[in-house]
């Protein structure tokens, strides 16, 4: 249910029989009694299957839409291969068995199948062979602009796991084959929710921030030379010291952004699980697309412009306190380099949402290391050892001891940072996204102190079905009907959002007692 | 079919495998430390009106006074500039204060920051390394050897050293011209003069030390005859050092001489007419360069530079204004961050 709120569509592909699969569906709340219609496709021939698919589709869409040939209605907005999907208010479910699926996956029917499946809220495929599992995943991958994830725990799921964009294997009961073939593996199905809504979302968020910042700082760093070209006869004279160029990306600015990429969180994990729709920006590519890239490039260019021209204006006639010169190449370089490192550090500070101790260490540490290396490399000692390699001897001392230089650096930093700050503030204030609202809520909650949190309890609609038939050994019928092993709290009443549709506690109880491989393979 | 080994799976997926031989293997569960489970304690700031708007106002309130201070200080600095192309008669002196007065020469359209030019020097040679003295580095080409002798100092930067002489004379009311005393030392950075530039030996007889080398092509005198003062001769000549510190921009000025103050009572330069005598050695016409002489006093922030003051005032006012605008916008249209809005 949680994942459904996050706009993730869940399809069940199982090797079980039809009734078993449908019962599982009802027990997991994927199929509900209040659904408008549950379509069961169980034709034996191609024509039968085609008929059933089309009639189901017509039922959903209304007769006028589906043309007689059963072709997909294509609009100009979508790419050639994508499938037209209409948002429908009513809820439908599709159950198709393996035999029909074999027919439905034929080239002439697969589009119809895909359309129909996407119009339904839930799709359950039963009696599916491993090959068909992979084929279904392949179908979705090829024709829809969606990212597919396949999760399974047995050897029969390996082909499906390998076909999907992301494969998740459950390690444990059925051995390690699924886990070995997958990108991620964990021990229980319910961890999927955390994987997606918490860690997946954080990963996307961090990656986008990381990329944005990386491009920004490199543009700011490099384009200064572009502006300088106008004043040095376009001779490609570098503005900075050679050593600074070498160390900038490796030492001075690498660790803070690494810390941000590892630890940053926009919303904490409980809230990520509580508000699954926070997952949507990731699906819709909102945090890093062409527009975002363009914006951060623009910001980098603007910063480089200010980084060059403010010292340029200040240095054109400046002299030191004792009257001696100061508007030389090396002092200019040191001033701009120092401003750049400070601006980059302030910028990453503003973009970090989650300041752990590591972040603090890396950011302040990088600044300290910059000054330490600067003074070390421009000291008498280094010059004594390698005179030709350290021509900047004495510059840092002479330059950074001037008050006017620090005033220039302060001015540059403020001018580079303030526009970005103003824009972000306005965006959060006037057009807050769900993320902003949740963060605001988080902060107010923290300030109010730990209180009794009212967990939203998803009321599970009680199914009117009361019989669950499994094919097991003798004796279990009495066990179930006597109700001895059923824990009422987990079956009927309130349910915390942590539980995913896929595992019910009493089923696992059964497994424990039986010590056997269960029939639930999805 | 019963499996031969028992795999128990408890509530949170902790797998302990007991093999046939007994004993438990290591569990595969990841460590539950705060670091590995992304539970590190952290400070989570967010941009609220309460933090951003005061920041803008504070920046504005700090920058505007700084800017005003800078601008006023800059305005108080007296500067006098004359272009050196003709020696029209005596000029008036606007200086009245009692501090040191600094004389600069300025060049325009001279690209000391050209890449090939900047590279054309040998810092080892200038540091007094004897081997480099006789074998200048390849970077100095084509100004490394002349008539089969190594050039000392080599390179294009040294070769193009400014060699006009400027002298200032005071026109006494009764007609005599009194030369104003000017010091030629104390114009370069201490680190340059004492660390970066060293003569090949400390021997006072520099003529012998520089035996076997030749002067740069465009120079009139060799390097060991730049000044009679032995502390200002050879590579450590301060005019030379000042010139070797390449300028960042094509229009620059370099310190030439310092007119020392007499005492705090008497103005350094009396009111009256002054004459500047220039010996023109330095040709700038070929690259459309221009020369000028500047007399200036200085302050704690350096020479006369209104840019910084104006920039600070501008940025401060813009920040303050922006703060006001944001406050208005926030008041009217903001407050949409209510948690009640969160739809779920």
mmCIF file of N, CA, C and O in Angstrom, chain B residues 104-159:
data_model
loop_
_atom_site.group_PDB
_atom_site.id
_atom_site.type_symbol
_atom_site.label_atom_id
_atom_site.label_comp_id
_atom_site.label_asym_id
_atom_site.label_seq_id
_atom_site.Cartn_x
_atom_site.Cartn_y
_atom_site.Cartn_z
ATOM 1 N N UNK B 104 55.443 56.434 -8.542
ATOM 2 C CA UNK B 104 55.270 55.232 -9.357
ATOM 3 C C UNK B 104 55.444 55.586 -10.809
ATOM 4 O O UNK B 104 55.147 56.701 -11.234
ATOM 5 N N UNK B 105 55.874 54.608 -11.565
ATOM 6 C CA UNK B 105 55.746 54.771 -13.000
ATOM 7 C C UNK B 105 54.679 53.800 -13.467
ATOM 8 O O UNK B 105 54.547 52.697 -12.935
ATOM 9 N N UNK B 106 53.911 54.254 -14.414
ATOM 10 C CA UNK B 106 52.835 53.396 -14.889
ATOM 11 C C UNK B 106 52.981 53.124 -16.369
ATOM 12 O O UNK B 106 53.449 53.968 -17.127
ATOM 13 N N UNK B 107 52.591 51.916 -16.751
ATOM 14 C CA UNK B 107 52.630 51.562 -18.165
ATOM 15 C C UNK B 107 51.254 51.075 -18.580
ATOM 16 O O UNK B 107 50.553 50.419 -17.808
ATOM 17 N N UNK B 108 50.883 51.383 -19.810
ATOM 18 C CA UNK B 108 49.603 50.877 -20.309
ATOM 19 C C UNK B 108 49.842 50.073 -21.554
ATOM 20 O O UNK B 108 50.803 50.316 -22.291
ATOM 21 N N UNK B 109 48.949 49.134 -21.803
ATOM 22 C CA UNK B 109 49.043 48.294 -22.990
ATOM 23 C C UNK B 109 50.316 47.467 -23.002
ATOM 24 O O UNK B 109 50.827 47.110 -24.062
ATOM 25 N N UNK B 110 50.833 47.200 -21.831
ATOM 26 C CA UNK B 110 52.041 46.372 -21.724
ATOM 27 C C UNK B 110 51.634 45.077 -21.060
ATOM 28 O O UNK B 110 51.322 45.045 -19.879
ATOM 29 N N UNK B 111 51.666 43.992 -21.842
ATOM 30 C CA UNK B 111 51.124 42.745 -21.325
ATOM 31 C C UNK B 111 52.182 41.945 -20.597
ATOM 32 O O UNK B 111 52.714 40.973 -21.120
ATOM 33 N N UNK B 112 52.450 42.346 -19.367
ATOM 34 C CA UNK B 112 53.388 41.549 -18.585
ATOM 35 C C UNK B 112 52.784 40.217 -18.188
ATOM 36 O O UNK B 112 53.471 39.358 -17.637
ATOM 37 N N UNK B 113 51.488 40.051 -18.452
ATOM 38 C CA UNK B 113 50.864 38.808 -18.051
ATOM 39 C C UNK B 113 50.720 37.839 -19.213
ATOM 40 O O UNK B 113 49.989 36.872 -19.139
ATOM 41 N N UNK B 114 51.419 38.083 -20.283
ATOM 42 C CA UNK B 114 51.384 37.144 -21.403
ATOM 43 C C UNK B 114 52.092 35.872 -21.007
ATOM 44 O O UNK B 114 53.145 35.908 -20.364
ATOM 45 N N UNK B 115 51.535 34.730 -21.411
ATOM 46 C CA UNK B 115 52.051 33.456 -20.919
ATOM 47 C C UNK B 115 53.514 33.228 -21.248
ATOM 48 O O UNK B 115 54.309 32.848 -20.386
ATOM 49 N N UNK B 116 53.904 33.498 -22.475
ATOM 50 C CA UNK B 116 55.295 33.248 -22.858
ATOM 51 C C UNK B 116 56.231 34.193 -22.143
ATOM 52 O O UNK B 116 57.361 33.853 -21.832
ATOM 53 N N UNK B 117 55.734 35.379 -21.898
ATOM 54 C CA UNK B 117 56.552 36.364 -21.198
ATOM 55 C C UNK B 117 56.753 35.950 -19.750
ATOM 56 O O UNK B 117 57.851 35.999 -19.204
ATOM 57 N N UNK B 118 55.653 35.506 -19.124
ATOM 58 C CA UNK B 118 55.733 35.157 -17.698
ATOM 59 C C UNK B 118 56.670 33.973 -17.479
ATOM 60 O O UNK B 118 57.384 33.898 -16.490
ATOM 61 N N UNK B 119 56.700 33.069 -18.453
ATOM 62 C CA UNK B 119 57.549 31.895 -18.265
ATOM 63 C C UNK B 119 59.014 32.191 -18.505
ATOM 64 O O UNK B 119 59.884 31.437 -18.109
ATOM 65 N N UNK B 120 59.290 33.323 -19.164
ATOM 66 C CA UNK B 120 60.637 33.565 -19.629
ATOM 67 C C UNK B 120 61.534 34.135 -18.535
ATOM 68 O O UNK B 120 61.875 35.306 -18.528
ATOM 69 N N UNK B 121 61.889 33.305 -17.592
ATOM 70 C CA UNK B 121 62.782 33.719 -16.524
ATOM 71 C C UNK B 121 63.425 32.471 -15.954
ATOM 72 O O UNK B 121 62.948 31.374 -16.171
ATOM 73 N N UNK B 122 64.485 32.644 -15.190
ATOM 74 C CA UNK B 122 65.114 31.501 -14.538
ATOM 75 C C UNK B 122 65.256 31.830 -13.060
ATOM 76 O O UNK B 122 66.175 32.553 -12.665
ATOM 77 N N UNK B 123 64.363 31.271 -12.258
ATOM 78 C CA UNK B 123 64.380 31.602 -10.834
ATOM 79 C C UNK B 123 65.595 31.052 -10.126
ATOM 80 O O UNK B 123 66.049 31.618 -9.128
ATOM 81 N N UNK B 124 66.153 29.958 -10.603
ATOM 82 C CA UNK B 124 67.362 29.432 -9.965
ATOM 83 C C UNK B 124 68.510 30.390 -10.169
ATOM 84 O O UNK B 124 69.298 30.654 -9.261
ATOM 85 N N UNK B 125 68.607 30.912 -11.370
ATOM 86 C CA UNK B 125 69.694 31.856 -11.634
ATOM 87 C C UNK B 125 69.546 33.096 -10.763
ATOM 88 O O UNK B 125 70.505 33.594 -10.187
ATOM 89 N N UNK B 126 68.318 33.562 -10.654
ATOM 90 C CA UNK B 126 68.093 34.758 -9.867
ATOM 91 C C UNK B 126 68.288 34.500 -8.388
ATOM 92 O O UNK B 126 68.487 35.431 -7.615
ATOM 93 N N UNK B 127 68.216 33.238 -8.005
ATOM 94 C CA UNK B 127 68.447 32.908 -6.608
ATOM 95 C C UNK B 127 69.922 32.745 -6.307
ATOM 96 O O UNK B 127 70.306 32.492 -5.177
ATOM 97 N N UNK B 128 70.754 32.900 -7.323
ATOM 98 C CA UNK B 128 72.189 32.875 -7.078
ATOM 99 C C UNK B 128 72.850 31.541 -7.339
ATOM 100 O O UNK B 128 73.996 31.342 -6.975
ATOM 101 N N UNK B 129 72.136 30.639 -7.984
ATOM 102 C CA UNK B 129 72.728 29.341 -8.267
ATOM 103 C C UNK B 129 73.810 29.507 -9.333
ATOM 104 O O UNK B 129 73.549 30.015 -10.417
ATOM 105 N N UNK B 130 75.018 29.052 -9.007
ATOM 106 C CA UNK B 130 76.125 29.300 -9.920
ATOM 107 C C UNK B 130 75.986 28.523 -11.217
ATOM 108 O O UNK B 130 76.368 29.002 -12.288
ATOM 109 N N UNK B 131 75.448 27.327 -11.115
ATOM 110 C CA UNK B 131 75.310 26.525 -12.327
ATOM 111 C C UNK B 131 74.314 27.161 -13.288
ATOM 112 O O UNK B 131 74.536 27.219 -14.488
ATOM 113 N N UNK B 132 73.225 27.660 -12.716
ATOM 114 C CA UNK B 132 72.228 28.293 -13.575
ATOM 115 C C UNK B 132 72.742 29.609 -14.126
ATOM 116 O O UNK B 132 72.268 30.076 -15.157
ATOM 117 N N UNK B 133 73.669 30.200 -13.426
ATOM 118 C CA UNK B 133 74.223 31.462 -13.908
ATOM 119 C C UNK B 133 74.905 31.247 -15.248
ATOM 120 O O UNK B 133 74.742 32.039 -16.173
ATOM 121 N N UNK B 134 75.617 30.133 -15.348
ATOM 122 C CA UNK B 134 76.330 29.874 -16.587
ATOM 123 C C UNK B 134 75.480 29.137 -17.605
ATOM 124 O O UNK B 134 75.751 29.198 -18.799
ATOM 125 N N UNK B 135 74.486 28.424 -17.120
ATOM 126 C CA UNK B 135 73.611 27.695 -18.052
ATOM 127 C C UNK B 135 72.166 28.077 -17.767
ATOM 128 O O UNK B 135 71.468 27.379 -17.024
ATOM 129 N N UNK B 136 71.710 29.160 -18.367
ATOM 130 C CA UNK B 136 70.323 29.574 -18.101
ATOM 131 C C UNK B 136 69.342 28.549 -18.640
ATOM 132 O O UNK B 136 69.641 27.829 -19.591
ATOM 133 N N UNK B 137 68.183 28.500 -18.044
ATOM 134 C CA UNK B 137 67.223 27.456 -18.420
ATOM 135 C C UNK B 137 66.649 27.737 -19.804
ATOM 136 O O UNK B 137 66.711 28.845 -20.331
ATOM 137 N N UNK B 138 66.066 26.711 -20.364
ATOM 138 C CA UNK B 138 65.524 26.819 -21.732
ATOM 139 C C UNK B 138 64.350 27.765 -21.811
ATOM 140 O O UNK B 138 64.015 28.250 -22.879
ATOM 141 N N UNK B 139 63.698 28.004 -20.678
ATOM 142 C CA UNK B 139 62.537 28.895 -20.697
ATOM 143 C C UNK B 139 62.920 30.288 -21.121
ATOM 144 O O UNK B 139 62.099 31.052 -21.603
ATOM 145 N N UNK B 140 64.187 30.647 -20.918
ATOM 146 C CA UNK B 140 64.612 31.994 -21.221
ATOM 147 C C UNK B 140 64.813 32.238 -22.710
ATOM 148 O O UNK B 140 65.044 33.370 -23.119
ATOM 149 N N UNK B 141 64.782 31.142 -23.485
ATOM 150 C CA UNK B 141 65.017 31.331 -24.916
ATOM 151 C C UNK B 141 64.023 32.324 -25.470
ATOM 152 O O UNK B 141 62.850 32.286 -25.108
ATOM 153 N N UNK B 142 64.356 33.181 -26.428
ATOM 154 C CA UNK B 142 65.683 33.354 -27.036
ATOM 155 C C UNK B 142 66.593 34.338 -26.319
ATOM 156 O O UNK B 142 67.565 34.789 -26.884
ATOM 157 N N UNK B 143 66.257 34.654 -25.066
ATOM 158 C CA UNK B 143 67.089 35.621 -24.359
ATOM 159 C C UNK B 143 68.005 34.939 -23.369
ATOM 160 O O UNK B 143 68.209 35.387 -22.258
ATOM 161 N N UNK B 144 68.540 33.766 -23.753
ATOM 162 C CA UNK B 144 69.397 33.043 -22.823
ATOM 163 C C UNK B 144 70.876 33.243 -23.127
ATOM 164 O O UNK B 144 71.679 33.352 -22.216
ATOM 165 N N UNK B 145 71.203 33.258 -24.376
ATOM 166 C CA UNK B 145 72.624 33.415 -24.753
ATOM 167 C C UNK B 145 72.750 34.535 -25.773
ATOM 168 O O UNK B 145 71.870 34.750 -26.608
ATOM 169 N N UNK B 146 73.851 35.254 -25.658
ATOM 170 C CA UNK B 146 74.112 36.311 -26.617
ATOM 171 C C UNK B 146 75.591 36.297 -26.926
ATOM 172 O O UNK B 146 76.414 36.383 -26.016
ATOM 173 N N UNK B 147 75.910 36.151 -28.205
ATOM 174 C CA UNK B 147 77.309 36.039 -28.608
ATOM 175 C C UNK B 147 78.020 34.950 -27.823
ATOM 176 O O UNK B 147 79.114 35.133 -27.301
ATOM 177 N N UNK B 148 77.353 33.827 -27.712
ATOM 178 C CA UNK B 148 77.897 32.639 -27.056
ATOM 179 C C UNK B 148 78.130 32.779 -25.573
ATOM 180 O O UNK B 148 78.762 31.928 -24.963
ATOM 181 N N UNK B 149 77.675 33.867 -24.996
ATOM 182 C CA UNK B 149 77.820 33.979 -23.543
ATOM 183 C C UNK B 149 76.439 33.925 -22.916
ATOM 184 O O UNK B 149 75.472 34.425 -23.491
ATOM 185 N N UNK B 150 76.341 33.332 -21.727
ATOM 186 C CA UNK B 150 75.033 33.316 -21.073
ATOM 187 C C UNK B 150 74.640 34.712 -20.608
ATOM 188 O O UNK B 150 75.478 35.485 -20.172
ATOM 189 N N UNK B 151 73.379 35.011 -20.751
ATOM 190 C CA UNK B 151 72.893 36.321 -20.318
ATOM 191 C C UNK B 151 72.533 36.230 -18.838
ATOM 192 O O UNK B 151 71.924 35.266 -18.393
ATOM 193 N N UNK B 152 72.999 37.239 -18.120
ATOM 194 C CA UNK B 152 72.588 37.303 -16.715
ATOM 195 C C UNK B 152 72.024 38.684 -16.452
ATOM 196 O O UNK B 152 72.739 39.658 -16.588
ATOM 197 N N UNK B 153 70.813 38.840 -16.052
ATOM 198 C CA UNK B 153 69.750 37.847 -15.889
ATOM 199 C C UNK B 153 69.075 37.516 -17.214
ATOM 200 O O UNK B 153 68.884 38.386 -18.042
ATOM 201 N N UNK B 154 68.713 36.253 -17.405
ATOM 202 C CA UNK B 154 68.177 35.842 -18.697
ATOM 203 C C UNK B 154 66.680 36.068 -18.746
ATOM 204 O O UNK B 154 66.036 36.281 -17.728
ATOM 205 N N UNK B 155 66.146 35.976 -19.929
ATOM 206 C CA UNK B 155 64.698 36.001 -20.058
ATOM 207 C C UNK B 155 64.147 37.298 -20.593
ATOM 208 O O UNK B 155 64.797 38.343 -20.549
ATOM 209 N N UNK B 156 62.926 37.232 -21.073
ATOM 210 C CA UNK B 156 62.291 38.399 -21.677
ATOM 211 C C UNK B 156 61.885 39.418 -20.626
ATOM 212 O O UNK B 156 61.837 40.618 -20.904
ATOM 213 N N UNK B 157 61.552 38.949 -19.437
ATOM 214 C CA UNK B 157 61.102 39.895 -18.409
ATOM 215 C C UNK B 157 62.261 40.815 -18.056
ATOM 216 O O UNK B 157 62.131 42.048 -18.034
ATOM 217 N N UNK B 158 63.429 40.203 -17.803
ATOM 218 C CA UNK B 158 64.586 41.016 -17.436
ATOM 219 C C UNK B 158 64.986 41.929 -18.576
ATOM 220 O O UNK B 158 65.341 43.093 -18.378
ATOM 221 N N UNK B 159 64.882 41.396 -19.763
ATOM 222 C CA UNK B 159 65.335 42.160 -20.920
ATOM 223 C C UNK B 159 64.520 43.429 -21.118
ATOM 224 O O UNK B 159 65.015 44.435 -21.612
#
